[in-house]
Amino acid sequence: MRALCWTADGELAVRQVPDPELRNDHDVIVRVRRSATCGADLPLLTGQAPGLAAGDVLGHEFLGDVVEVGAAVRRHRIGDRVVVCASVACGACWYCRQGLPSCCDNGSTDPSTSEAEWGHPVAGCFGQPRAAGGFAGSHAEYVRVPYADVGAFPVPESVGDDRALFASDAAPAGWLGAEAGEVRPGDVVAVWGAGAVGQLAARAAWLLGAERVVVVDRHPARLLMARQHVGAETIDRRNADVTAQLRELSGGRGPDVCVEAVGGPAGEHRSLADRFTGRARVPEAVREAVYACRKGGRVFVLNGGVRHVDAFPAGAVVHKGLAVRGGRQHGQRHIPMLLDRMARDELRTEYLATHHFPLDRAAEGYALFRDRPQECVRAVFTPH
Amino acid sequence: MGRFGTVVAVAGALGVAAARAARTAVTRQRARPARRSAGWQVVTIDRPPEQVLPAAVWPEPLRRLDGAVEVAVRRAPGGRGTELAARPRPHAAWPGLAAHLVGDDPGLLVRRTLWQVKQLAETGEVLRADRMPGERGPVVPVGTSPPPTDGRSR
Ligand SMILES: NC(=O)c1ccc[n+]([C@@H]2O[C@H](COP(=O)([O-])OP(=O)(O)OC[C@H]3O[C@@H](n4cnc5c(N)ncnc54)[C@H](O)[C@@H]3O)[C@@H](O)[C@H]2O)c1
Ligand SMILES: [Zn+2]
Ligand SMILES: [Zn+2]
């Protein structure tokens, strides 16, 4: 089959690779209908992707049709149109049973790898370096889905491919930001980042009863989308004092909930000097959120690219009594609800699929997504 | 219930010596409850001890290390299942396949094995990676002759 691969020289290219096969009894094989770029892929494209090997297939936000079913699969039949959670979780460990599937103990073929990185194993993910589980990505004609009864969900007939696609990753991530940030009726909510994840976090905040939602970014076109499609107020950080504006928009109190959903190669624009020395900057958005947030408020960090950070304003957490949390999406728990809302038109996501490419031009799609974010929010690949 | 009130004696495939070793380890553990020292690796398995080690027989991934590790088991607090611990025995002779896998880090092999025991007990299977590029056959530019497949993509 054809698939978008990482090549030996650090480039992306569509290659012929052998078809995936059932490896465990709970697997299915999905014939991919749509597969999208995600902000979380951008750090992989910087030329120094630790752990990626030549021939690794990228992509984790996808939907398709079931074409093969493992012996122990109960909920899927050949021909089902399914959306698949981008992260891989077992559904049977203590964390999964607590409703925290992204903390799954069994989502990786070698849990000791992420254990070494973060102290504990975390859920796997498709299309990432092998340390993320050992699962090939979805920018391909076919993909193997482990724990299919837990992570794949039938799509209601009335929900189109371009809408359902985002139930895989961006929508559950945005939902998590608002839900775990404990958005309550009447809240003022600020979201940093107007990518697909940030916009869907803003939408989720409305659905949970927020009264004012503000989105911060540096790309006017993305902010325009957030106004038009989400009904949010926006702040263009290139020409605004973000903290001052947020204070003004919240009657001097500060937002009740701050969701950080920023992305980009290192989560930030980096100066030439930073790039040269390899130094990572303090994450501007998390710091801003902690300063801006009202006393006793909640800061929720979704940014998958934050790694090790120093000079963090920890004093604000103490003196203002903040709750600072983070998380990866719990699609296994949220996708059925999100599909339901999609079917009821409460959640319209197809506008985020700004660009479609046949799989053969996927490398071009990534270049557009990376280099021209002001016009491309998601490049969506159609392998067939 | 005491810290190790419900130790499951691990006999079966291992024999009495190992079971005794496990108990000794448990006793020592009682004296130092905070950390497992000296190479102990431990995972919590969200199933009761009877299910993790039915009839005190080691599950398959652990059986591969037969004779080379000590094992200790206790019930986890708060109904969270079973704490399963293992550590390499001093000067162990690693059996069969394990001898190939152990490399220069027996601790890592023990740890990986415990994760496998856990996956098996909780999900019924040990997750296998997709075949990686090299194992799957050649990755070739589109248009050149494709690698062998099961025909699905044609
Ligand atoms: N937690 C999860 O489960 C989960 C799931 C998917 C994606 N993510 C993460 O969410 C983030 C967003 O994903 P995306 O696909 O929308 O990415 P994206 O790259 O399309 O969008 C990120 C946006 O953040 C903006 N941005 C960068 N720095 C900013 C700053 N300081 N203030 C305000 N805006 C800023 C960028 O201009 C861009 O518009 C990424 O970090 C990604 O890794 C997390
Ligand atoms: Zn993603
Ligand atoms: Zn799990």
Coordinates of C-alpha atoms and ligand atoms in Angstrom, one line a residue:
Chain A
M1 CA 0.0 0.0 0.0
R2 CA 1.0 3.7 -0.2
A3 CA 1.8 5.6 3.0
L4 CA 3.3 8.9 4.0
C5 CA 6.7 8.0 5.5
W6 CA 9.4 9.6 7.3
T7 CA 12.5 9.1 5.2
A8 CA 16.1 8.6 6.1
D9 CA 17.0 12.2 5.3
G10 CA 14.3 13.6 7.6
E11 CA 11.9 14.4 4.8
L12 CA 8.4 13.2 4.2
A13 CA 7.5 11.1 1.1
V14 CA 4.8 8.8 0.0
R15 CA 6.2 5.3 -0.3
Q16 CA 5.1 1.7 -1.0
V17 CA 5.1 -0.2 2.3
P18 CA 3.7 -3.6 3.1
D19 CA 0.1 -3.7 4.2
P20 CA -0.6 -3.7 7.9
E21 CA -1.8 -7.0 9.5
L22 CA -3.8 -8.1 12.5
R23 CA -1.2 -8.5 15.3
N24 CA -3.6 -9.1 18.3
D25 CA -7.0 -10.6 18.7
H26 CA -8.6 -7.2 19.6
D27 CA -7.3 -5.6 16.4
V28 CA -9.1 -4.4 13.3
I29 CA -7.8 -3.2 10.0
V30 CA -9.3 0.0 8.8
R31 CA -9.3 1.3 5.2
V32 CA -8.7 5.0 5.6
R33 CA -11.2 7.5 4.3
R34 CA -9.7 10.6 5.8
S35 CA -6.6 11.4 7.8
A36 CA -5.6 14.8 9.0
T37 CA -2.5 16.7 10.0
C38 CA -2.3 17.7 13.7
G39 CA -0.4 20.4 15.5
A40 CA 1.2 17.6 17.5
D41 CA 3.0 16.4 14.3
L42 CA 4.8 19.7 13.8
P43 CA 7.6 18.9 16.3
L44 CA 8.2 15.7 14.3
L45 CA 9.0 17.9 11.2
T46 CA 11.8 19.9 12.6
G47 CA 14.4 17.7 11.3
Q48 CA 15.4 16.3 14.7
A49 CA 12.6 13.8 15.5
P50 CA 14.0 11.6 18.2
G51 CA 12.9 8.1 17.7
L52 CA 11.4 8.3 14.2
A53 CA 12.9 5.7 11.8
A54 CA 13.0 5.8 8.1
G55 CA 9.8 4.2 6.8
D56 CA 7.7 5.2 9.9
V57 CA 4.2 6.2 8.8
L58 CA 2.8 9.4 10.2
G59 CA -0.8 10.5 11.1
H60 CA -3.2 9.8 14.0
E61 CA -6.5 11.7 13.3
F62 CA -8.5 9.5 11.0
L63 CA -11.6 7.6 10.1
G64 CA -12.3 4.8 7.7
D65 CA -14.0 1.5 7.0
V66 CA -13.4 -1.8 8.9
V67 CA -12.0 -4.4 6.4
E68 CA -10.6 -7.1 8.8
V69 CA -11.6 -8.1 12.3
G70 CA -9.6 -9.9 14.9
A71 CA -10.9 -13.0 16.7
A72 CA -11.8 -11.2 19.9
V73 CA -13.4 -8.1 18.5
R74 CA -17.1 -7.9 19.5
R75 CA -18.4 -4.5 18.4
H76 CA -17.3 -4.2 14.8
R77 CA -18.1 -5.8 11.6
I78 CA -16.5 -5.6 8.2
G79 CA -17.9 -2.6 6.4
D80 CA -18.5 -0.4 9.5
R81 CA -17.6 3.2 9.0
V82 CA -15.6 4.1 12.2
V83 CA -13.8 7.0 13.7
V84 CA -10.8 5.9 15.7
C85 CA -9.4 7.7 18.8
A86 CA -5.9 9.0 18.0
S87 CA -4.6 7.5 21.2
V88 CA -4.4 3.9 22.1
A89 CA -5.9 2.6 25.4
C90 CA -6.9 -0.8 26.7
G91 CA -10.2 -0.1 28.4
A92 CA -9.4 -2.6 31.1
C93 CA -6.7 -1.1 33.4
W94 CA -7.4 0.9 36.5
Y95 CA -6.9 4.2 34.7
C96 CA -9.2 3.3 31.9
R97 CA -11.8 2.1 34.4
Q98 CA -11.5 5.5 36.2
G99 CA -12.4 7.2 32.9
L100 CA -8.8 8.3 32.3
P101 CA -7.9 6.4 29.1
S102 CA -5.1 8.7 28.1
C103 CA -3.4 7.6 31.3
C104 CA -3.8 3.9 30.2
D105 CA -1.1 1.6 31.5
N106 CA -1.4 -0.8 28.6
G107 CA -1.5 1.5 25.6
S108 CA 2.0 0.7 24.5
T109 CA 3.9 -2.3 23.3
D110 CA 6.8 -1.3 25.6
P111 CA 5.4 0.7 28.6
S112 CA 8.9 1.0 30.0
T113 CA 9.8 3.6 27.3
S114 CA 7.4 6.3 28.3
E115 CA 7.9 5.3 31.9
A116 CA 11.5 6.4 31.4
E117 CA 10.4 9.7 29.9
W118 CA 7.6 10.8 32.2
G119 CA 7.9 8.5 35.2
H120 CA 4.9 6.4 34.2
P121 CA 3.6 4.8 31.0
V122 CA 0.9 6.7 29.2
A123 CA -1.5 5.8 26.4
G124 CA -0.1 5.1 23.0
C125 CA -0.6 7.1 19.8
F126 CA -0.7 6.2 16.2
G127 CA 2.0 7.6 13.8
Q128 CA 4.5 8.7 16.4
P129 CA 8.0 7.6 17.3
R130 CA 8.1 4.0 18.5
A131 CA 8.3 5.2 22.1
A132 CA 4.6 6.2 21.7
G133 CA 3.5 2.7 21.5
G134 CA 4.7 1.1 18.3
F135 CA 1.7 1.8 16.0
A136 CA 2.0 2.9 12.4
G137 CA 0.2 6.0 11.4
S138 CA -3.0 6.7 9.5
H139 CA -1.6 8.6 6.5
A140 CA -1.9 5.4 4.6
E141 CA -4.3 3.3 2.6
Y142 CA -4.8 1.0 5.6
V143 CA -4.1 1.1 9.3
R144 CA -4.1 -1.5 12.1
V145 CA -6.2 -0.5 15.1
P146 CA -5.4 -2.2 18.4
Y147 CA -8.1 -2.6 21.2
A148 CA -10.7 -1.8 18.5
D149 CA -13.7 -2.4 20.8
V150 CA -12.4 0.4 23.0
G151 CA -11.0 3.0 20.5
A152 CA -13.1 2.7 17.3
F153 CA -16.7 4.0 17.1
P154 CA -19.3 3.7 14.4
V155 CA -20.2 7.0 12.8
P156 CA -23.9 7.9 12.6
E157 CA -25.0 7.9 9.0
S158 CA -26.0 11.5 9.0
V159 CA -22.5 12.7 10.0
G160 CA -20.2 13.3 7.1
D161 CA -16.6 12.2 6.9
D162 CA -15.1 15.7 7.2
R163 CA -17.1 16.3 10.4
A164 CA -16.6 12.9 12.0
L165 CA -12.9 13.0 11.3
F166 CA -12.3 15.5 14.1
A167 CA -14.0 13.3 16.7
S168 CA -10.7 11.4 16.5
D169 CA -8.5 13.9 18.2
A170 CA -9.1 17.7 17.9
A171 CA -12.7 17.6 19.3
P172 CA -12.0 15.3 22.3
A173 CA -8.9 17.4 23.0
G174 CA -10.9 20.7 23.0
W175 CA -13.7 19.0 25.0
L176 CA -11.2 17.9 27.6
G177 CA -9.8 21.5 28.0
A178 CA -13.3 22.8 28.7
E179 CA -14.6 19.9 30.8
A180 CA -11.5 19.3 32.9
G181 CA -11.0 23.0 33.2
E182 CA -14.5 22.8 34.8
V183 CA -16.2 25.4 32.7
R184 CA -19.5 26.3 34.4
P185 CA -22.5 28.4 33.3
G186 CA -21.6 32.1 33.4
D187 CA -17.9 31.6 33.1
V188 CA -15.5 33.7 31.1
V189 CA -13.2 31.4 29.3
A190 CA -9.9 32.3 27.5
V191 CA -8.3 29.9 25.0
W192 CA -4.7 30.3 23.7
G193 CA -4.3 29.0 20.2
A194 CA -6.8 29.2 17.3
G195 CA -5.9 25.9 15.7
A196 CA -8.5 23.1 15.4
V197 CA -7.9 22.2 19.0
G198 CA -8.2 25.7 20.4
Q199 CA -11.3 26.4 18.3
L200 CA -13.0 23.3 19.5
A201 CA -12.0 24.0 23.1
A202 CA -13.8 27.4 22.6
R203 CA -16.8 25.6 21.1
A204 CA -16.9 23.1 24.0
A205 CA -16.8 26.0 26.5
W206 CA -20.0 27.5 24.9
L207 CA -21.6 24.1 25.1
L208 CA -20.8 23.8 28.8
G209 CA -22.4 27.2 29.5
A210 CA -19.7 29.8 29.3
E211 CA -21.0 33.3 28.9
R212 CA -17.9 34.9 27.3
V213 CA -15.3 33.0 25.3
V214 CA -12.0 34.7 24.1
V215 CA -9.5 33.2 21.7
V216 CA -5.9 34.4 21.5
D217 CA -3.6 33.8 18.5
R218 CA -1.3 35.6 16.2
H219 CA -3.0 34.6 12.9
P220 CA -5.8 36.9 11.8
A221 CA -7.3 34.3 9.5
R222 CA -7.6 31.8 12.3
L223 CA -9.0 34.4 14.6
L224 CA -11.6 35.3 12.0
M225 CA -12.7 31.7 11.9
A226 CA -13.0 31.6 15.7
R227 CA -15.3 34.7 15.5
Q228 CA -17.3 33.4 12.6
H229 CA -17.7 29.7 13.4
V230 CA -17.4 29.7 17.2
G231 CA -18.7 33.2 18.0
A232 CA -15.7 33.9 20.2
E233 CA -14.2 37.3 20.9
T234 CA -10.5 37.3 19.8
I235 CA -7.2 38.9 20.7
D236 CA -4.4 39.2 18.1
R237 CA -1.3 38.9 20.2
R238 CA 0.9 40.6 17.7
N239 CA -0.5 44.0 18.5
A240 CA -2.1 43.6 21.9
D241 CA -1.2 43.3 25.6
V242 CA -2.9 40.0 26.1
T243 CA -3.1 40.1 29.9
A244 CA -4.4 43.6 29.9
Q245 CA -7.1 42.8 27.2
L246 CA -8.2 39.7 29.1
R247 CA -8.5 41.7 32.2
E248 CA -10.7 44.2 30.4
L249 CA -12.8 41.5 28.9
S250 CA -13.5 40.0 32.3
G251 CA -14.3 43.0 34.3
G252 CA -10.9 43.1 35.9
R253 CA -11.3 39.6 37.4
G254 CA -9.4 37.6 34.9
P255 CA -10.9 34.6 33.1
D256 CA -12.4 31.9 35.2
V257 CA -10.9 29.2 33.0
C258 CA -7.8 29.4 30.8
V259 CA -7.2 26.7 28.2
E260 CA -3.7 26.5 26.6
A261 CA -4.0 24.9 23.2
V262 CA -1.0 26.4 21.4
G263 CA 1.3 24.7 19.0
G264 CA 4.0 25.2 16.6
P265 CA 7.4 23.7 16.1
A266 CA 8.6 24.3 19.6
G267 CA 5.3 25.6 20.9
E268 CA 6.7 29.1 20.3
H269 CA 8.3 31.2 17.7
R270 CA 11.9 30.9 18.6
S271 CA 14.6 33.5 18.1
L272 CA 17.6 32.7 15.9
A273 CA 19.7 32.6 19.1
D274 CA 17.3 30.1 20.7
R275 CA 17.4 27.9 17.7
F276 CA 21.1 28.1 17.5
T277 CA 21.6 27.1 21.1
G278 CA 18.7 24.7 21.2
R279 CA 17.3 26.5 24.2
A280 CA 13.6 26.2 24.8
R281 CA 11.8 29.3 26.0
V282 CA 9.5 29.5 28.9
P283 CA 6.1 28.7 27.4
E284 CA 4.7 32.2 26.8
A285 CA 1.1 31.0 26.8
V286 CA 1.1 28.9 30.0
R287 CA 2.8 31.8 31.8
E288 CA 0.3 34.3 30.5
A289 CA -2.5 32.0 31.4
V290 CA -1.3 31.7 35.0
Y291 CA -0.9 35.5 35.3
A292 CA -4.3 36.3 33.6
C293 CA -6.4 33.7 35.4
R294 CA -8.7 34.9 38.1
K295 CA -8.0 33.9 41.7
G296 CA -9.1 30.4 42.4
G297 CA -9.5 29.8 38.7
R298 CA -8.5 26.9 36.5
V299 CA -5.7 26.7 34.0
F300 CA -5.7 23.7 31.7
V301 CA -2.8 22.8 29.4
L302 CA -3.4 20.8 26.3
N303 CA -0.1 21.6 24.4
G304 CA 1.5 18.3 23.5
G305 CA 4.8 20.0 22.8
V306 CA 5.6 21.4 26.2
R307 CA 8.4 19.3 27.6
H308 CA 10.8 20.7 30.2
V309 CA 10.3 24.2 31.4
D310 CA 12.0 26.4 33.9
A311 CA 11.3 29.9 35.3
F312 CA 7.7 29.0 35.7
P313 CA 5.7 31.6 37.8
A314 CA 4.9 29.0 40.4
G315 CA 4.2 31.8 43.0
A316 CA 1.1 32.8 41.1
V317 CA -0.3 29.3 41.6
V318 CA 0.2 29.6 45.3
H319 CA -0.8 33.2 45.9
K320 CA -3.8 33.1 43.6
G321 CA -4.9 29.6 44.6
L322 CA -5.0 28.3 41.1
A323 CA -5.6 24.8 39.9
V324 CA -3.1 24.1 37.0
R325 CA -3.8 20.9 35.2
G326 CA -3.0 19.3 31.9
G327 CA -4.0 16.3 29.9
R328 CA -4.3 14.4 26.7
Q329 CA -7.7 13.7 25.3
H330 CA -9.9 10.9 26.6
G331 CA -11.5 10.1 23.3
Q332 CA -12.5 6.6 24.4
R333 CA -14.8 8.3 26.9
H334 CA -15.9 11.3 24.9
I335 CA -16.2 10.2 21.2
P336 CA -19.7 8.8 21.4
M337 CA -21.0 12.0 23.1
L338 CA -19.2 14.1 20.5
L339 CA -20.6 12.1 17.6
D340 CA -24.0 12.6 19.1
R341 CA -23.5 16.3 19.2
M342 CA -22.2 16.2 15.6
A343 CA -25.4 14.4 14.6
R344 CA -27.5 17.1 16.3
D345 CA -25.5 19.8 14.5
E346 CA -24.3 21.2 17.9
L347 CA -20.8 20.5 16.8
R348 CA -19.9 21.4 13.2
T349 CA -16.3 20.7 12.5
E350 CA -16.0 20.3 8.7
Y351 CA -15.0 23.9 8.2
L352 CA -11.7 23.1 9.9
A353 CA -10.8 20.8 7.0
T354 CA -9.5 23.8 5.0
H355 CA -7.5 21.8 2.5
H356 CA -7.9 18.3 0.9
F357 CA -5.1 16.4 -0.8
P358 CA -4.9 13.0 -2.3
L359 CA -2.5 10.9 -0.2
D360 CA 0.1 11.1 -2.9
R361 CA 0.5 14.8 -2.2
A362 CA 0.5 14.5 1.6
A363 CA 4.0 15.9 1.9
E364 CA 2.8 19.1 0.2
G365 CA -0.1 19.2 2.6
Y366 CA 2.2 19.1 5.6
A367 CA 4.3 21.9 4.1
L368 CA 1.2 24.1 3.8
F369 CA 0.0 23.3 7.3
R370 CA 3.4 24.0 8.7
D371 CA 4.4 27.1 6.7
R372 CA 1.1 28.8 6.1
P373 CA -1.0 28.3 9.2
Q374 CA -2.9 31.5 8.4
E375 CA -4.7 29.8 5.6
C376 CA -4.4 26.1 6.4
V377 CA -5.9 24.8 9.7
R378 CA -6.0 21.2 8.8
A379 CA -4.7 19.4 5.7
V380 CA -6.9 16.3 5.2
F381 CA -5.7 13.4 3.1
T382 CA -7.9 11.0 1.1
P383 CA -5.9 7.8 0.4
H384 CA -8.5 6.2 -1.9
Chain B
M1 CA -4.7 -6.2 56.8
G2 CA -1.0 -6.0 57.2
R3 CA 1.2 -4.6 54.4
F4 CA 1.9 -8.1 53.1
G5 CA -1.1 -9.7 54.7
T6 CA -2.1 -11.6 51.6
V7 CA 1.1 -12.8 50.1
V8 CA 0.3 -15.4 47.6
A9 CA 3.0 -18.0 48.0
V10 CA 4.6 -18.4 44.6
A11 CA 5.4 -22.1 44.2
G12 CA 4.2 -24.0 41.2
A13 CA 6.6 -23.7 38.3
L14 CA 9.2 -22.3 40.6
G15 CA 9.5 -24.7 43.3
V16 CA 9.8 -24.2 47.0
A17 CA 13.1 -22.3 47.0
A18 CA 11.7 -19.5 45.0
A19 CA 8.6 -19.4 47.2
R20 CA 10.8 -19.1 50.2
A21 CA 12.8 -16.4 48.5
A22 CA 9.6 -14.6 47.8
R23 CA 8.6 -14.8 51.4
T24 CA 12.0 -13.7 52.6
A25 CA 11.8 -10.8 50.3
V26 CA 8.4 -9.9 51.6
T27 CA 9.6 -10.0 55.2
R28 CA 12.5 -7.7 54.3
Q29 CA 10.1 -5.5 52.5
R30 CA 8.1 -5.0 55.6
A31 CA 11.1 -3.4 57.3
R32 CA 11.5 -0.9 54.5
P33 CA 8.0 -0.1 53.3
A34 CA 8.7 3.1 51.4
R35 CA 10.9 1.8 48.6
R36 CA 11.8 -1.4 47.0
S37 CA 15.5 -1.4 47.1
A38 CA 18.1 -3.7 45.5
G39 CA 16.6 -4.0 42.1
W40 CA 12.9 -4.7 43.0
Q41 CA 10.6 -3.8 40.1
V42 CA 6.9 -3.5 40.9
V43 CA 3.6 -3.0 39.0
T44 CA 0.1 -2.9 40.1
I45 CA -2.3 -5.1 38.3
D46 CA -6.0 -4.2 38.5
R47 CA -7.0 -7.8 39.3
P48 CA -7.1 -9.8 42.5
P49 CA -4.0 -11.9 43.3
E50 CA -6.0 -15.2 42.7
Q51 CA -6.4 -14.0 39.1
V52 CA -2.9 -12.7 38.6
L53 CA -1.3 -15.9 39.7
P54 CA -4.0 -18.6 39.6
A55 CA -3.1 -21.5 41.7
A56 CA 0.3 -19.9 42.3
V57 CA 1.4 -20.7 38.8
W58 CA 3.4 -18.0 37.1
P59 CA 1.8 -16.6 34.0
E60 CA 3.7 -17.2 30.8
P61 CA 5.7 -14.0 30.4
L62 CA 7.2 -14.6 33.9
R63 CA 7.8 -18.3 33.4
R64 CA 10.4 -17.4 30.9
L65 CA 12.5 -16.0 33.8
D66 CA 12.0 -19.1 35.9
G67 CA 14.8 -19.5 38.4
A68 CA 16.4 -16.1 37.6
V69 CA 14.0 -13.9 39.6
E70 CA 12.4 -13.6 43.0
V71 CA 8.8 -12.7 43.1
A72 CA 6.6 -11.1 45.7
V73 CA 2.9 -10.4 45.6
R74 CA 0.6 -8.4 47.8
R75 CA -2.9 -7.0 47.6
A76 CA -2.9 -3.3 46.6
P77 CA -4.6 -0.8 48.9
G78 CA -8.0 0.7 48.0
G79 CA -9.2 -2.3 46.0
R80 CA -6.7 -1.6 43.3
G81 CA -5.8 -5.2 42.7
T82 CA -2.4 -6.8 43.1
E83 CA 1.1 -5.4 43.6
L84 CA 3.5 -7.8 41.8
A85 CA 7.2 -7.4 42.4
A86 CA 10.2 -9.1 41.0
R87 CA 13.9 -8.8 41.0
P88 CA 16.8 -10.6 39.5
R89 CA 18.4 -13.1 41.8
P90 CA 22.1 -12.6 42.4
H91 CA 24.2 -14.6 40.0
A92 CA 21.1 -15.9 38.2
A93 CA 21.5 -18.2 35.3
W94 CA 18.9 -16.8 32.8
P95 CA 17.0 -19.6 31.2
G96 CA 16.5 -20.1 27.4
L97 CA 15.1 -17.1 25.6
A98 CA 15.7 -14.8 28.6
A99 CA 19.4 -15.3 28.2
H100 CA 19.2 -13.7 24.8
L101 CA 17.0 -10.9 26.0
V102 CA 18.6 -9.9 29.2
G103 CA 21.5 -8.0 27.7
D104 CA 23.4 -6.0 30.3
D105 CA 20.3 -4.7 32.0
P106 CA 18.4 -7.5 33.8
G107 CA 16.3 -4.9 35.6
L108 CA 14.8 -3.7 32.4
L109 CA 14.0 -7.3 31.3
V110 CA 12.3 -7.9 34.6
R111 CA 10.4 -4.6 34.3
R112 CA 9.2 -5.4 30.7
T113 CA 8.2 -8.8 31.8
L114 CA 6.1 -7.4 34.6
W115 CA 4.4 -5.1 32.2
Q116 CA 3.6 -8.0 30.0
V117 CA 2.2 -10.0 32.9
K118 CA 0.0 -7.0 33.7
Q119 CA -1.2 -6.6 30.1
L120 CA -2.1 -10.2 29.9
A121 CA -4.0 -10.2 33.1
E122 CA -5.9 -7.0 32.4
T123 CA -6.5 -7.2 28.7
G124 CA -6.1 -10.9 27.8
E125 CA -3.2 -10.3 25.4
V126 CA 0.3 -8.9 25.2
L127 CA 0.2 -6.0 22.8
R128 CA 2.4 -6.5 19.7
A129 CA 3.9 -3.6 17.8
D130 CA 3.1 -3.1 14.1
R131 CA 5.9 -4.6 12.1
M132 CA 8.5 -1.9 11.7
P133 CA 9.7 -0.9 8.3
G134 CA 12.7 -3.3 8.2
E135 CA 10.6 -6.2 9.5
R136 CA 7.8 -5.5 7.1
G137 CA 9.8 -5.6 4.0
P138 CA 11.2 -2.9 1.8
V139 CA 9.9 0.6 1.7
V140 CA 10.2 1.7 -1.9
P141 CA 9.3 4.8 -3.9
V142 CA 5.9 4.7 -5.4
G143 CA 5.9 3.4 -8.9
T144 CA 8.7 0.9 -8.5
S145 CA 7.7 -2.7 -8.0
P146 CA 5.7 -2.9 -4.7
P147 CA 6.7 -5.2 -1.9
P148 CA 4.7 -8.4 -1.5
T149 CA 1.4 -7.8 0.2
D150 CA -1.7 -9.9 0.8
G151 CA -3.2 -8.2 -2.1
R152 CA -5.5 -6.0 -0.1
S153 CA -4.2 -2.8 -1.7
R154 CA -4.6 -4.0 -5.3
Ligands
LIG1 N1 -3.9 17.2 24.7 C1 -4.3 16.5 23.6 O1 -5.0 15.5 23.7 C2 -4.0 17.1 22.3 C3 -4.6 16.6 21.1 C4 -4.3 17.2 19.9 C5 -3.4 18.2 19.9 N2 -2.9 18.7 21.1 C6 -2.0 19.8 21.1 O2 -2.8 21.0 21.0 C7 -2.0 22.0 20.4 C8 -2.8 22.6 19.3 O3 -3.1 21.7 18.3 P1 -3.6 22.2 16.9 O4 -3.7 21.0 16.0 O5 -4.7 23.1 17.0 O6 -2.2 23.0 16.4 P2 -2.0 24.1 15.4 O7 -0.5 24.2 15.2 O8 -2.8 24.0 14.2 O9 -2.5 25.5 16.1 C9 -1.8 26.0 17.2 C10 -2.0 27.5 17.2 O10 -1.4 28.0 18.4 C11 -1.0 29.4 18.0 N3 0.0 29.9 19.0 C12 1.3 29.6 19.1 N4 1.9 30.2 20.1 C13 0.9 31.0 20.7 C14 0.8 31.8 21.8 N5 1.8 32.1 22.5 N6 -0.4 32.4 22.1 C15 -1.5 32.2 21.3 N7 -1.5 31.3 20.3 C16 -0.3 30.7 20.0 C17 -0.5 29.2 16.6 O11 -0.4 30.5 16.0 C18 -1.5 28.3 16.0 O12 -2.6 29.0 15.4 C19 -0.7 21.4 20.0 O13 0.3 21.7 21.0 C20 -1.0 19.9 20.0 O14 0.2 19.2 20.3 C21 -3.2 18.1 22.2
ZN2 ZN -3.2 15.1 17.5
ZN3 ZN -6.0 1.0 30.0

